[in-house]
PDB file of C-alpha atoms in Angstrom:
ATOM      1  CA  MET A   1       5.734   1.534 -17.053  1.00 91.00           C
ATOM      2  CA  LYS A   2       3.257   4.397 -17.036  1.00 94.00           C
ATOM      3  CA  VAL A   3       3.070   6.635 -13.964  1.00 95.00           C
ATOM      4  CA  ALA A   4       0.910   9.603 -12.965  1.00 96.00           C
ATOM      5  CA  ILE A   5       1.702  12.113 -10.225  1.00 95.00           C
ATOM      6  CA  VAL A   6      -0.704  14.020  -7.984  1.00 95.00           C
ATOM      7  CA  ASP A   7       0.689  16.723  -5.700  1.00 94.00           C
ATOM      8  CA  ASP A   8      -0.543  20.211  -4.869  1.00 92.00           C
ATOM      9  CA  ASP A   9       2.942  21.616  -5.481  1.00 92.00           C
ATOM     10  CA  PRO A  10       3.644  21.889  -9.233  1.00 92.00           C
ATOM     11  CA  ILE A  11       7.381  21.948  -8.485  1.00 92.00           C
ATOM     12  CA  VAL A  12       7.112  18.528  -6.805  1.00 91.00           C
ATOM     13  CA  CYS A  13       5.223  17.188  -9.814  1.00 91.00           C
ATOM     14  CA  SER A  14       7.872  18.551 -12.159  1.00 91.00           C
ATOM     15  CA  SER A  15      10.785  17.253 -10.073  1.00 90.00           C
ATOM     16  CA  LEU A  16       9.333  13.771  -9.723  1.00 90.00           C
ATOM     17  CA  SER A  17       8.538  13.667 -13.428  1.00 92.00           C
ATOM     18  CA  THR A  18      12.128  14.556 -14.290  1.00 91.00           C
ATOM     19  CA  ILE A  19      13.560  11.927 -11.955  1.00 87.00           C
ATOM     20  CA  LEU A  20      11.281   9.176 -13.235  1.00 89.00           C
ATOM     21  CA  LEU A  21      11.836  10.035 -16.890  1.00 88.00           C
ATOM     22  CA  GLN A  22      15.619  10.108 -16.483  1.00 86.00           C
ATOM     23  CA  SER A  23      15.565   6.644 -14.955  1.00 80.00           C
ATOM     24  CA  GLY A  24      14.445   5.133 -18.245  1.00 80.00           C
ATOM     25  CA  GLY A  25      11.555   2.759 -18.751  1.00 86.00           C
ATOM     26  CA  VAL A  26       9.075   5.160 -17.141  1.00 91.00           C
ATOM     27  CA  GLU A  27       6.531   7.336 -18.897  1.00 93.00           C
ATOM     28  CA  VAL A  28       4.748  10.089 -16.949  1.00 94.00           C
ATOM     29  CA  LEU A  29       1.252  10.120 -18.413  1.00 94.00           C
ATOM     30  CA  TRP A  30      -0.011  13.184 -16.579  1.00 96.00           C
ATOM     31  CA  THR A  31       0.201  15.245 -13.400  1.00 95.00           C
ATOM     32  CA  ALA A  32      -2.509  16.847 -11.297  1.00 94.00           C
ATOM     33  CA  THR A  33      -2.534  19.213  -8.329  1.00 93.00           C
ATOM     34  CA  ASP A  34      -5.745  18.156  -6.586  1.00 92.00           C
ATOM     35  CA  GLY A  35      -7.854  15.076  -5.959  1.00 91.00           C
ATOM     36  CA  GLU A  36     -10.786  15.988  -8.158  1.00 92.00           C
ATOM     37  CA  ARG A  37      -8.585  16.462 -11.198  1.00 93.00           C
ATOM     38  CA  ALA A  38      -6.784  13.220 -10.387  1.00 94.00           C
ATOM     39  CA  VAL A  39     -10.044  11.257 -10.516  1.00 95.00           C
ATOM     40  CA  GLU A  40     -10.970  12.833 -13.858  1.00 94.00           C
ATOM     41  CA  GLU A  41      -7.545  12.177 -15.350  1.00 95.00           C
ATOM     42  CA  TYR A  42      -7.443   8.597 -14.096  1.00 96.00           C
ATOM     43  CA  ARG A  43     -10.789   7.801 -15.680  1.00 95.00           C
ATOM     44  CA  SER A  44      -9.505   9.118 -19.002  1.00 94.00           C
ATOM     45  CA  ASN A  45      -5.999   7.702 -18.905  1.00 95.00           C
ATOM     46  CA  ALA A  46      -5.215   5.150 -16.195  1.00 96.00           C
ATOM     47  CA  PRO A  47      -1.509   4.742 -15.294  1.00 96.00           C
ATOM     48  CA  ASP A  48       0.185   1.591 -14.060  1.00 95.00           C
ATOM     49  CA  VAL A  49       1.073   3.354 -10.793  1.00 95.00           C
ATOM     50  CA  LEU A  50      -0.440   6.520  -9.351  1.00 96.00           C
ATOM     51  CA  LEU A  51       1.711   8.595  -6.980  1.00 95.00           C
ATOM     52  CA  MET A  52      -0.694  10.465  -4.702  1.00 95.00           C
ATOM     53  CA  ASP A  53      -0.245  13.164  -2.073  1.00 94.00           C
ATOM     54  CA  VAL A  54      -2.594  13.048   0.931  1.00 92.00           C
ATOM     55  CA  GLN A  55      -3.509  16.612   1.828  1.00 89.00           C
ATOM     56  CA  MET A  56      -4.435  18.845  -1.108  1.00 89.00           C
ATOM     57  CA  PRO A  57      -6.922  21.660  -1.682  1.00 82.00           C
ATOM     58  CA  GLY A  58      -9.768  20.839  -4.030  1.00 77.00           C
ATOM     59  CA  GLY A  59     -10.092  17.205  -2.972  1.00 79.00           C
ATOM     60  CA  ASN A  60      -7.631  15.293  -0.811  1.00 90.00           C
ATOM     61  CA  GLY A  61      -5.696  12.230  -1.902  1.00 92.00           C
ATOM     62  CA  LEU A  62      -7.466   9.708   0.308  1.00 93.00           C
ATOM     63  CA  ASP A  63     -10.907  10.661  -1.002  1.00 93.00           C
ATOM     64  CA  ALA A  64      -9.622  10.657  -4.565  1.00 94.00           C
ATOM     65  CA  ALA A  65      -8.004   7.249  -4.120  1.00 95.00           C
ATOM     66  CA  ARG A  66     -11.208   5.865  -2.658  1.00 93.00           C
ATOM     67  CA  LEU A  67     -13.142   6.947  -5.754  1.00 95.00           C
ATOM     68  CA  ILE A  68     -10.470   5.641  -8.110  1.00 95.00           C
ATOM     69  CA  LEU A  69     -10.351   2.265  -6.361  1.00 92.00           C
ATOM     70  CA  LYS A  70     -14.141   2.073  -6.433  1.00 91.00           C
ATOM     71  CA  ASP A  71     -13.993   2.406 -10.215  1.00 93.00           C
ATOM     72  CA  ASP A  72     -10.890   0.250 -10.623  1.00 93.00           C
ATOM     73  CA  ALA A  73     -10.160  -2.225  -7.836  1.00 87.00           C
ATOM     74  CA  GLN A  74      -6.837  -3.069  -9.505  1.00 88.00           C
ATOM     75  CA  ALA A  75      -5.531   0.497  -9.319  1.00 94.00           C
ATOM     76  CA  ARG A  76      -2.033   0.796  -7.843  1.00 93.00           C
ATOM     77  CA  VAL A  77      -2.051   3.907  -5.660  1.00 95.00           C
ATOM     78  CA  LEU A  78       1.196   4.752  -3.875  1.00 94.00           C
ATOM     79  CA  PHE A  79       0.891   7.582  -1.367  1.00 93.00           C
ATOM     80  CA  LEU A  80       3.821   9.998  -1.169  1.00 90.00           C
ATOM     81  CA  THR A  81       3.373  12.719   1.425  1.00 86.00           C
ATOM     82  CA  THR A  82       4.863  14.713   4.284  1.00 86.00           C
ATOM     83  CA  PHE A  83       2.238  13.412   6.731  1.00 82.00           C
ATOM     84  CA  SER A  84       3.215  10.440   8.885  1.00 77.00           C
ATOM     85  CA  ASP A  85      -0.009  10.434  10.922  1.00 81.00           C
ATOM     86  CA  ARG A  86      -1.043   6.920  11.870  1.00 80.00           C
ATOM     87  CA  ALA A  87      -4.695   7.600  10.967  1.00 83.00           C
ATOM     88  CA  TYR A  88      -3.722   8.577   7.417  1.00 86.00           C
ATOM     89  CA  ILE A  89      -1.490   5.526   6.991  1.00 85.00           C
ATOM     90  CA  GLU A  90      -4.127   3.116   8.261  1.00 82.00           C
ATOM     91  CA  GLU A  91      -6.811   4.658   6.056  1.00 86.00           C
ATOM     92  CA  ALA A  92      -4.518   4.566   3.024  1.00 88.00           C
ATOM     93  CA  LEU A  93      -3.964   0.830   3.487  1.00 83.00           C
ATOM     94  CA  ALA A  94      -7.574   0.100   4.427  1.00 82.00           C
ATOM     95  CA  ILE A  95      -8.954   1.584   1.203  1.00 87.00           C
ATOM     96  CA  GLY A  96      -6.538  -0.460  -0.899  1.00 86.00           C
ATOM     97  CA  GLY A  97      -3.463   1.732  -1.264  1.00 89.00           C
ATOM     98  CA  LYS A  98      -0.330  -0.150  -2.330  1.00 88.00           C
ATOM     99  CA  GLY A  99       2.081   1.836  -0.229  1.00 86.00           C
ATOM    100  CA  TYR A 100       2.832   4.861   1.895  1.00 88.00           C
ATOM    101  CA  LEU A 101       6.080   6.819   1.795  1.00 87.00           C
ATOM    102  CA  ILE A 102       7.143   9.951   3.627  1.00 84.00           C
ATOM    103  CA  LYS A 103       8.780  12.627   1.467  1.00 82.00           C
ATOM    104  CA  GLN A 104      12.393  12.745   2.541  1.00 73.00           C
ATOM    105  CA  ASP A 105      14.567  11.460  -0.251  1.00 65.00           C
ATOM    106  CA  VAL A 106      13.318  11.393  -3.823  1.00 70.00           C
ATOM    107  CA  SER A 107      15.678   8.500  -4.530  1.00 73.00           C
ATOM    108  CA  SER A 108      13.190   6.258  -2.707  1.00 80.00           C
ATOM    109  CA  VAL A 109      10.423   6.887  -5.211  1.00 87.00           C
ATOM    110  CA  LEU A 110      11.605   4.839  -8.186  1.00 88.00           C
ATOM    111  CA  PRO A 111      12.369   1.660  -6.169  1.00 87.00           C
ATOM    112  CA  ALA A 112       8.974   2.023  -4.500  1.00 88.00           C
ATOM    113  CA  VAL A 113       7.163   2.432  -7.819  1.00 90.00           C
ATOM    114  CA  ARG A 114       8.898  -0.650  -9.209  1.00 88.00           C
ATOM    115  CA  ALA A 115       8.045  -2.653  -6.085  1.00 85.00           C
ATOM    116  CA  VAL A 116       4.375  -1.684  -6.327  1.00 88.00           C
ATOM    117  CA  MET A 117       4.380  -2.566 -10.009  1.00 86.00           C
ATOM    118  CA  ALA A 118       5.751  -5.995  -9.037  1.00 81.00           C
ATOM    119  CA  GLY A 119       2.780  -6.583  -6.726  1.00 78.00           C
ATOM    120  CA  GLN A 120       4.350  -5.598  -3.424  1.00 78.00           C
ATOM    121  CA  ILE A 121       2.998  -3.314  -0.733  1.00 79.00           C
ATOM    122  CA  VAL A 122       5.564  -0.650   0.124  1.00 82.00           C
ATOM    123  CA  LEU A 123       5.802   0.958   3.549  1.00 78.00           C
ATOM    124  CA  GLY A 124       8.648   3.292   4.360  1.00 71.00           C
ATOM    125  CA  ALA A 125      10.320   2.772   7.704  1.00 64.00           C
ATOM    126  CA  GLN A 126       8.852   5.959   9.182  1.00 66.00           C
ATOM    127  CA  ALA A 127       5.346   5.015   8.106  1.00 69.00           C
ATOM    128  CA  LEU A 128       5.792   1.460   9.321  1.00 66.00           C
ATOM    129  CA  SER A 129       6.887   2.652  12.746  1.00 64.00           C
ATOM    130  CA  GLN A 130       3.541   4.382  13.245  1.00 64.00           C
ATOM    131  CA  LEU A 131       1.541   1.173  12.939  1.00 63.00           C
ATOM    132  CA  PRO A 132       0.839  -1.365  15.704  1.00 57.00           C
ATOM    133  CA  LEU A 133       1.348  -5.052  15.045  1.00 50.00           C
ATOM    134  CA  SER A 134      -1.396  -6.210  17.378  1.00 45.00           C
ATOM    135  CA  GLY A 135      -4.223  -5.018  19.556  1.00 42.00           C
ATOM    136  CA  ASN A 136      -1.686  -4.459  22.358  1.00 42.00           C
ATOM    137  CA  GLU A 137       0.427  -1.589  21.053  1.00 43.00           C
ATOM    138  CA  ARG A 138       2.867  -1.561  23.919  1.00 37.00           C
ATOM    139  CA  GLY A 139       5.885  -3.815  23.973  1.00 37.00           C
ATOM    140  CA  SER A 140       5.726  -4.799  20.313  1.00 39.00           C
ATOM    141  CA  ALA A 141       8.193  -7.493  19.341  1.00 39.00           C
ATOM    142  CA  PRO A 142      11.257  -6.376  17.385  1.00 40.00           C
ATOM    143  CA  ALA A 143      11.246  -7.116  13.662  1.00 40.00           C
ATOM    144  CA  SER A 144      13.758  -9.958  14.106  1.00 40.00           C
ATOM    145  CA  ALA A 145      11.241 -11.833  16.278  1.00 41.00           C
ATOM    146  CA  GLU A 146       8.247 -11.360  14.012  1.00 47.00           C
ATOM    147  CA  PRO A 147       8.731 -14.390  11.704  1.00 47.00           C
ATOM    148  CA  ASP A 148       8.226 -16.678  14.724  1.00 63.00           C
ATOM    149  CA  ARG A 149       4.735 -15.309  15.162  1.00 73.00           C
ATOM    150  CA  PHE A 150       3.678 -17.180  12.029  1.00 80.00           C
ATOM    151  CA  ALA A 151       4.700 -20.547  13.452  1.00 81.00           C
ATOM    152  CA  ALA A 152       1.119 -21.067  14.640  1.00 83.00           C
ATOM    153  CA  LEU A 153      -0.224 -20.748  11.085  1.00 87.00           C
ATOM    154  CA  SER A 154      -0.627 -23.574   8.608  1.00 90.00           C
ATOM    155  CA  GLN A 155       0.956 -23.296   5.169  1.00 89.00           C
ATOM    156  CA  ARG A 156      -2.430 -22.481   3.650  1.00 92.00           C
ATOM    157  CA  GLU A 157      -2.934 -19.711   6.201  1.00 91.00           C
ATOM    158  CA  ARG A 158       0.511 -18.360   5.367  1.00 89.00           C
ATOM    159  CA  ASP A 159      -0.453 -18.364   1.692  1.00 90.00           C
ATOM    160  CA  ILE A 160      -3.551 -16.345   2.543  1.00 91.00           C
ATOM    161  CA  ALA A 161      -1.533 -13.933   4.699  1.00 89.00           C
ATOM    162  CA  GLY A 162       0.832 -13.296   1.819  1.00 85.00           C
ATOM    163  CA  LEU A 163      -2.030 -12.533  -0.560  1.00 86.00           C
ATOM    164  CA  ILE A 164      -3.649 -10.196   1.972  1.00 84.00           C
ATOM    165  CA  ALA A 165      -0.338  -8.345   2.154  1.00 77.00           C
ATOM    166  CA  GLU A 166      -0.412  -8.016  -1.641  1.00 74.00           C
ATOM    167  CA  GLY A 167      -3.751  -6.228  -1.318  1.00 70.00           C
ATOM    168  CA  LEU A 168      -6.063  -8.966  -2.615  1.00 76.00           C
ATOM    169  CA  ASP A 169      -9.624  -9.116  -1.317  1.00 80.00           C
ATOM    170  CA  ASN A 170     -11.406 -12.314  -0.238  1.00 87.00           C
ATOM    171  CA  HIS A 171     -12.854 -12.956  -3.700  1.00 88.00           C
ATOM    172  CA  GLU A 172      -9.432 -12.634  -5.357  1.00 86.00           C
ATOM    173  CA  ILE A 173      -7.753 -14.807  -2.723  1.00 89.00           C
ATOM    174  CA  ALA A 174     -10.417 -17.480  -3.160  1.00 91.00           C
ATOM    175  CA  ALA A 175      -9.891 -17.502  -6.921  1.00 92.00           C
ATOM    176  CA  ARG A 176      -6.104 -17.624  -6.598  1.00 91.00           C
ATOM    177  CA  LEU A 177      -6.122 -20.522  -4.113  1.00 93.00           C
ATOM    178  CA  PHE A 178      -9.182 -22.369  -5.501  1.00 92.00           C
ATOM    179  CA  LEU A 179     -11.149 -21.915  -2.274  1.00 91.00           C
ATOM    180  CA  SER A 180     -14.617 -20.599  -1.528  1.00 92.00           C
ATOM    181  CA  GLU A 181     -14.946 -17.050  -0.226  1.00 91.00           C
ATOM    182  CA  GLY A 182     -16.526 -18.439   2.923  1.00 91.00           C
ATOM    183  CA  THR A 183     -13.490 -20.630   3.552  1.00 92.00           C
ATOM    184  CA  VAL A 184     -11.148 -17.674   3.051  1.00 93.00           C
ATOM    185  CA  ARG A 185     -13.219 -15.524   5.406  1.00 92.00           C
ATOM    186  CA  ASN A 186     -13.186 -18.233   8.082  1.00 93.00           C
ATOM    187  CA  ARG A 187      -9.453 -18.834   7.684  1.00 93.00           C
ATOM    188  CA  ILE A 188      -8.748 -15.138   8.118  1.00 92.00           C
ATOM    189  CA  SER A 189     -10.864 -15.002  11.278  1.00 92.00           C
ATOM    190  CA  ASP A 190      -8.937 -17.990  12.667  1.00 92.00           C
ATOM    191  CA  MET A 191      -5.619 -16.361  11.784  1.00 91.00           C
ATOM    192  CA  LEU A 192      -6.495 -13.099  13.480  1.00 89.00           C
ATOM    193  CA  SER A 193      -7.521 -15.019  16.583  1.00 89.00           C
ATOM    194  CA  LYS A 194      -4.267 -17.006  16.645  1.00 88.00           C
ATOM    195  CA  LEU A 195      -2.174 -13.878  16.206  1.00 86.00           C
ATOM    196  CA  GLY A 196      -4.122 -11.705  18.630  1.00 85.00           C
ATOM    197  CA  MET A 197      -5.125  -9.187  15.979  1.00 80.00           C
ATOM    198  CA  THR A 198      -8.342  -7.372  15.196  1.00 77.00           C
ATOM    199  CA  ASN A 199      -8.193  -6.733  11.436  1.00 76.00           C
ATOM    200  CA  ARG A 200      -6.516  -7.775   8.191  1.00 79.00           C
ATOM    201  CA  THR A 201      -4.549  -4.531   7.921  1.00 73.00           C
ATOM    202  CA  GLN A 202      -2.607  -5.453  11.055  1.00 75.00           C
ATOM    203  CA  LEU A 203      -2.025  -8.908   9.601  1.00 82.00           C
ATOM    204  CA  ALA A 204      -0.720  -7.437   6.342  1.00 79.00           C
ATOM    205  CA  ILE A 205       1.638  -5.114   8.193  1.00 75.00           C
ATOM    206  CA  MET A 206       3.043  -7.913  10.327  1.00 76.00           C
ATOM    207  CA  TRP A 207       3.525 -10.150   7.286  1.00 79.00           C
ATOM    208  CA  ILE A 208       5.332  -7.406   5.390  1.00 72.00           C
ATOM    209  CA  ARG A 209       7.588  -6.633   8.331  1.00 69.00           C
ATOM    210  CA  ALA A 210       8.514 -10.311   8.608  1.00 71.00           C
ATOM    211  CA  GLN A 211       9.693 -10.567   5.006  1.00 61.00           C
ATOM    212  CA  PRO A 212      13.190  -9.912   3.619  1.00 52.00           C
ATOM    213  CA  ALA A 213      14.085  -6.398   2.514  1.00 41.00           C
ATOM    214  CA  CYS A 214      13.423  -7.330  -1.116  1.00 35.00           C
ATOM    215  CA  ARG A 215       9.726  -6.877  -0.450  1.00 42.00           C
ATOM    216  CA  GLY A 216      10.314  -3.153  -0.473  1.00 41.00           C
ATOM    217  CA  ILE A 217       9.544  -2.303   3.145  1.00 40.00           C
ATOM    218  CA  HIS A 218      12.593  -0.298   4.128  1.00 36.00           C
ATOM    219  CA  VAL A 219      12.886   1.849   1.028  1.00 37.00           C
ATOM    220  CA  ARG A 220      16.004   3.984   1.198  1.00 34.00           C
ATOM    221  CA  GLY A 221      15.262   7.557   2.170  1.00 37.00           C
ATOM    222  CA  ASP A 222      12.228   6.808   4.342  1.00 39.00           C
TER     223      ASP A 222
END
Protein backbone atom coordinates (compact mmCIF):
# COMPACT_ATOMS: atom_id res chain seq x y z
CA MET A 1 0.00 0.00 0.00
CA LYS A 2 1.42 3.34 -1.07
CA VAL A 3 0.73 6.40 1.09
CA ALA A 4 1.59 10.09 0.82
CA ILE A 5 1.52 12.61 3.67
CA VAL A 6 0.74 16.33 3.53
CA ASP A 7 1.25 18.41 6.67
CA ASP A 8 2.77 21.84 7.21
CA ASP A 9 4.87 20.48 10.08
CA PRO A 10 7.85 18.49 8.74
CA ILE A 11 8.13 16.73 12.11
CA VAL A 12 4.57 15.40 11.73
CA CYS A 13 5.40 14.17 8.24
CA SER A 14 8.52 12.44 9.52
CA SER A 15 6.77 10.89 12.52
CA LEU A 16 3.86 9.57 10.49
CA SER A 17 6.24 8.20 7.87
CA THR A 18 8.20 6.32 10.53
CA ILE A 19 5.06 4.85 12.09
CA LEU A 20 3.63 3.72 8.76
CA LEU A 21 6.90 2.24 7.54
CA GLN A 22 7.45 0.31 10.77
CA SER A 23 4.01 -1.25 10.47
CA GLY A 24 5.07 -3.17 7.38
CA GLY A 25 3.23 -3.33 4.09
CA VAL A 26 3.21 0.46 3.72
CA GLU A 27 5.40 2.54 1.45
CA VAL A 28 5.52 6.33 1.91
CA LEU A 29 5.86 7.66 -1.62
CA TRP A 30 6.38 11.30 -0.71
CA THR A 31 5.58 14.06 1.77
CA ALA A 32 4.62 17.68 1.23
CA THR A 33 4.13 20.68 3.50
CA ASP A 34 1.52 22.65 1.55
CA GLY A 35 -1.45 22.10 -0.74
CA GLU A 36 0.12 23.36 -3.94
CA ARG A 37 3.04 20.97 -3.65
CA ALA A 38 0.64 18.15 -2.80
CA VAL A 39 -1.27 18.66 -6.05
CA GLU A 40 1.97 18.66 -8.06
CA GLU A 41 3.28 15.54 -6.34
CA TYR A 42 -0.01 13.69 -6.70
CA ARG A 43 -0.12 14.33 -10.43
CA SER A 44 3.38 12.90 -10.76
CA ASN A 45 3.07 9.99 -8.37
CA ALA A 46 -0.41 9.12 -7.10
CA PRO A 47 -0.56 7.14 -3.82
CA ASP A 48 -3.22 4.65 -2.80
CA VAL A 49 -4.14 6.86 0.17
CA LEU A 50 -3.33 10.52 0.71
CA LEU A 51 -3.15 11.79 4.30
CA MET A 52 -3.98 15.50 4.17
CA ASP A 53 -3.92 18.29 6.75
CA VAL A 54 -6.60 20.98 6.44
CA GLN A 55 -5.01 24.31 7.28
CA MET A 56 -1.61 24.95 5.69
CA PRO A 57 0.19 27.98 4.29
CA GLY A 58 0.71 27.96 0.54
CA GLY A 59 -2.57 26.22 -0.28
CA ASN A 60 -4.89 24.55 2.22
CA GLY A 61 -5.79 20.88 2.23
CA LEU A 62 -9.43 21.26 1.22
CA ASP A 63 -8.57 23.26 -1.90
CA ALA A 64 -5.79 20.83 -2.76
CA ALA A 65 -8.08 17.83 -2.30
CA ARG A 66 -10.71 19.44 -4.49
CA LEU A 67 -8.19 19.81 -7.32
CA ILE A 68 -6.86 16.29 -6.85
CA LEU A 69 -10.36 14.80 -6.87
CA LYS A 70 -11.22 16.81 -9.97
CA ASP A 71 -8.30 15.16 -11.75
CA ASP A 72 -8.83 11.75 -10.17
CA ALA A 73 -12.33 10.99 -8.89
CA GLN A 74 -11.04 7.73 -7.39
CA ALA A 75 -8.48 9.45 -5.16
CA ARG A 76 -8.60 8.33 -1.52
CA VAL A 77 -8.03 11.45 0.57
CA LEU A 78 -8.05 10.99 4.35
CA PHE A 79 -7.97 14.25 6.30
CA LEU A 80 -5.87 14.27 9.47
CA THR A 81 -5.94 17.57 11.32
CA THR A 82 -6.30 19.40 14.62
CA PHE A 83 -9.45 21.20 13.43
CA SER A 84 -12.78 19.67 14.42
CA ASP A 85 -14.89 22.48 12.94
CA ARG A 86 -18.15 21.18 11.54
CA ALA A 87 -17.81 23.31 8.38
CA TYR A 88 -14.44 21.72 7.58
CA ILE A 89 -15.75 18.20 8.19
CA GLU A 90 -18.82 18.71 6.02
CA GLU A 91 -16.77 20.24 3.21
CA ALA A 92 -14.22 17.42 3.40
CA LEU A 93 -16.97 14.83 2.93
CA ALA A 94 -18.87 16.86 0.34
CA ILE A 95 -15.87 17.12 -1.99
CA GLY A 96 -15.28 13.37 -1.82
CA GLY A 97 -12.90 12.89 1.10
CA LYS A 98 -12.78 9.33 2.44
CA GLY A 99 -12.42 10.27 6.07
CA TYR A 100 -11.71 12.86 8.72
CA LEU A 101 -9.65 12.25 11.84
CA ILE A 102 -8.60 14.60 14.61
CA LYS A 103 -4.92 14.42 15.59
CA GLN A 104 -4.86 12.93 19.06
CA ASP A 105 -3.31 9.50 18.91
CA VAL A 106 -1.09 8.48 16.02
CA SER A 107 -2.07 4.86 16.62
CA SER A 108 -5.39 5.66 14.92
CA VAL A 109 -3.76 6.48 11.61
CA LEU A 110 -2.81 3.03 10.34
CA PRO A 111 -6.23 1.42 11.03
CA ALA A 112 -7.86 4.41 9.33
CA VAL A 113 -5.61 4.15 6.28
CA ARG A 114 -6.36 0.44 5.97
CA ALA A 115 -10.10 1.07 6.32
CA VAL A 116 -10.03 3.71 3.59
CA MET A 117 -8.03 1.38 1.38
CA ALA A 118 -10.76 -1.24 1.92
CA GLY A 119 -13.40 1.17 0.60
CA GLN A 120 -14.74 2.49 3.89
CA ILE A 121 -15.37 6.06 4.94
CA VAL A 122 -13.64 6.77 8.25
CA LEU A 123 -14.92 9.33 10.74
CA GLY A 124 -13.32 9.63 14.14
CA ALA A 125 -15.69 9.91 17.06
CA GLN A 126 -14.87 13.58 17.66
CA ALA A 127 -15.47 14.46 14.03
CA LEU A 128 -18.65 12.40 13.93
CA SER A 129 -20.03 14.19 16.97
CA GLN A 130 -19.90 17.50 15.11
CA LEU A 131 -22.27 16.37 12.38
CA PRO A 132 -26.09 16.39 12.50
CA LEU A 133 -28.02 13.32 11.42
CA SER A 134 -31.02 15.23 10.12
CA GLY A 135 -32.33 18.68 9.40
CA ASN A 136 -33.40 18.92 13.05
CA GLU A 137 -30.10 19.01 14.92
CA ARG A 138 -31.60 18.98 18.38
CA GLY A 139 -32.55 15.76 20.10
CA SER A 140 -30.66 13.47 17.74
CA ALA A 141 -31.30 9.79 18.35
CA PRO A 142 -28.53 7.85 20.09
CA ALA A 143 -26.40 5.60 17.89
CA SER A 144 -28.13 2.47 19.24
CA ALA A 145 -31.45 3.69 17.81
CA GLU A 146 -30.15 4.66 14.39
CA PRO A 147 -30.47 1.26 12.63
CA ASP A 148 -34.26 1.46 13.11
CA ARG A 149 -34.36 4.58 11.00
CA PHE A 150 -33.63 2.46 7.93
CA ALA A 151 -36.71 0.30 8.46
CA ALA A 152 -38.64 2.57 6.09
CA LEU A 153 -36.19 1.88 3.25
CA SER A 154 -36.44 -0.95 0.75
CA GLN A 155 -33.50 -3.30 0.28
CA ARG A 156 -32.57 -1.53 -2.95
CA GLU A 157 -32.60 1.81 -1.15
CA ARG A 158 -30.38 0.34 1.55
CA ASP A 159 -27.99 -0.85 -1.15
CA ILE A 160 -27.86 2.68 -2.53
CA ALA A 161 -27.33 4.15 0.94
CA GLY A 162 -24.38 1.86 1.50
CA LEU A 163 -22.77 2.88 -1.79
CA ILE A 164 -23.31 6.57 -1.02
CA ALA A 165 -21.50 5.99 2.27
CA GLU A 166 -18.62 4.46 0.31
CA GLY A 167 -18.32 7.72 -1.61
CA LEU A 168 -19.74 6.61 -4.97
CA ASP A 169 -21.49 9.17 -7.15
CA ASN A 170 -24.78 8.57 -8.98
CA HIS A 171 -23.07 7.34 -12.15
CA GLU A 172 -20.98 4.80 -10.21
CA ILE A 173 -23.97 3.63 -8.16
CA ALA A 174 -26.02 3.17 -11.33
CA ALA A 175 -23.27 1.08 -12.90
CA ARG A 176 -22.80 -1.03 -9.77
CA LEU A 177 -26.53 -1.78 -9.37
CA PHE A 178 -27.43 -1.91 -13.09
CA LEU A 179 -29.80 1.05 -12.81
CA SER A 180 -30.15 4.28 -14.75
CA GLU A 181 -28.73 7.45 -13.23
CA GLY A 182 -32.22 8.93 -13.25
CA THR A 183 -33.52 6.01 -11.19
CA VAL A 184 -30.68 6.40 -8.69
CA ARG A 185 -31.32 10.14 -8.43
CA ASN A 186 -35.03 9.58 -7.82
CA ARG A 187 -34.39 6.85 -5.26
CA ILE A 188 -32.05 9.12 -3.34
CA SER A 189 -34.62 11.92 -3.30
CA ASP A 190 -37.23 9.47 -1.97
CA MET A 191 -34.82 8.24 0.70
CA LEU A 192 -33.99 11.72 1.90
CA SER A 193 -37.69 12.50 2.13
CA LYS A 194 -38.41 9.33 4.13
CA LEU A 195 -35.55 10.01 6.52
CA GLY A 196 -36.19 13.72 6.93
CA MET A 197 -32.81 14.73 5.51
CA THR A 198 -31.69 17.42 3.11
CA ASN A 199 -28.58 15.98 1.44
CA ARG A 200 -26.65 12.78 0.74
CA THR A 201 -23.85 13.69 3.15
CA GLN A 202 -26.29 13.44 6.06
CA LEU A 203 -27.49 10.11 4.69
CA ALA A 204 -23.92 8.80 4.46
CA ILE A 205 -23.17 9.87 8.02
CA MET A 206 -26.28 8.20 9.39
CA TRP A 207 -25.55 4.99 7.48
CA ILE A 208 -21.98 4.89 8.76
CA ARG A 209 -23.07 5.50 12.33
CA ALA A 210 -25.57 2.64 12.08
CA GLN A 211 -22.96 0.09 11.03
CA PRO A 212 -20.81 -2.14 13.27
CA ALA A 213 -17.47 -0.83 14.48
CA CYS A 214 -15.67 -2.79 11.76
CA ARG A 215 -16.60 -0.05 9.32
CA GLY A 216 -13.93 2.09 10.92
CA ILE A 217 -16.07 4.81 12.48
CA HIS A 218 -14.78 4.86 16.03
CA VAL A 219 -11.07 4.66 15.29
CA ARG A 220 -9.10 4.37 18.51
CA GLY A 221 -7.52 7.64 19.54
CA ASP A 222 -10.19 9.91 18.05
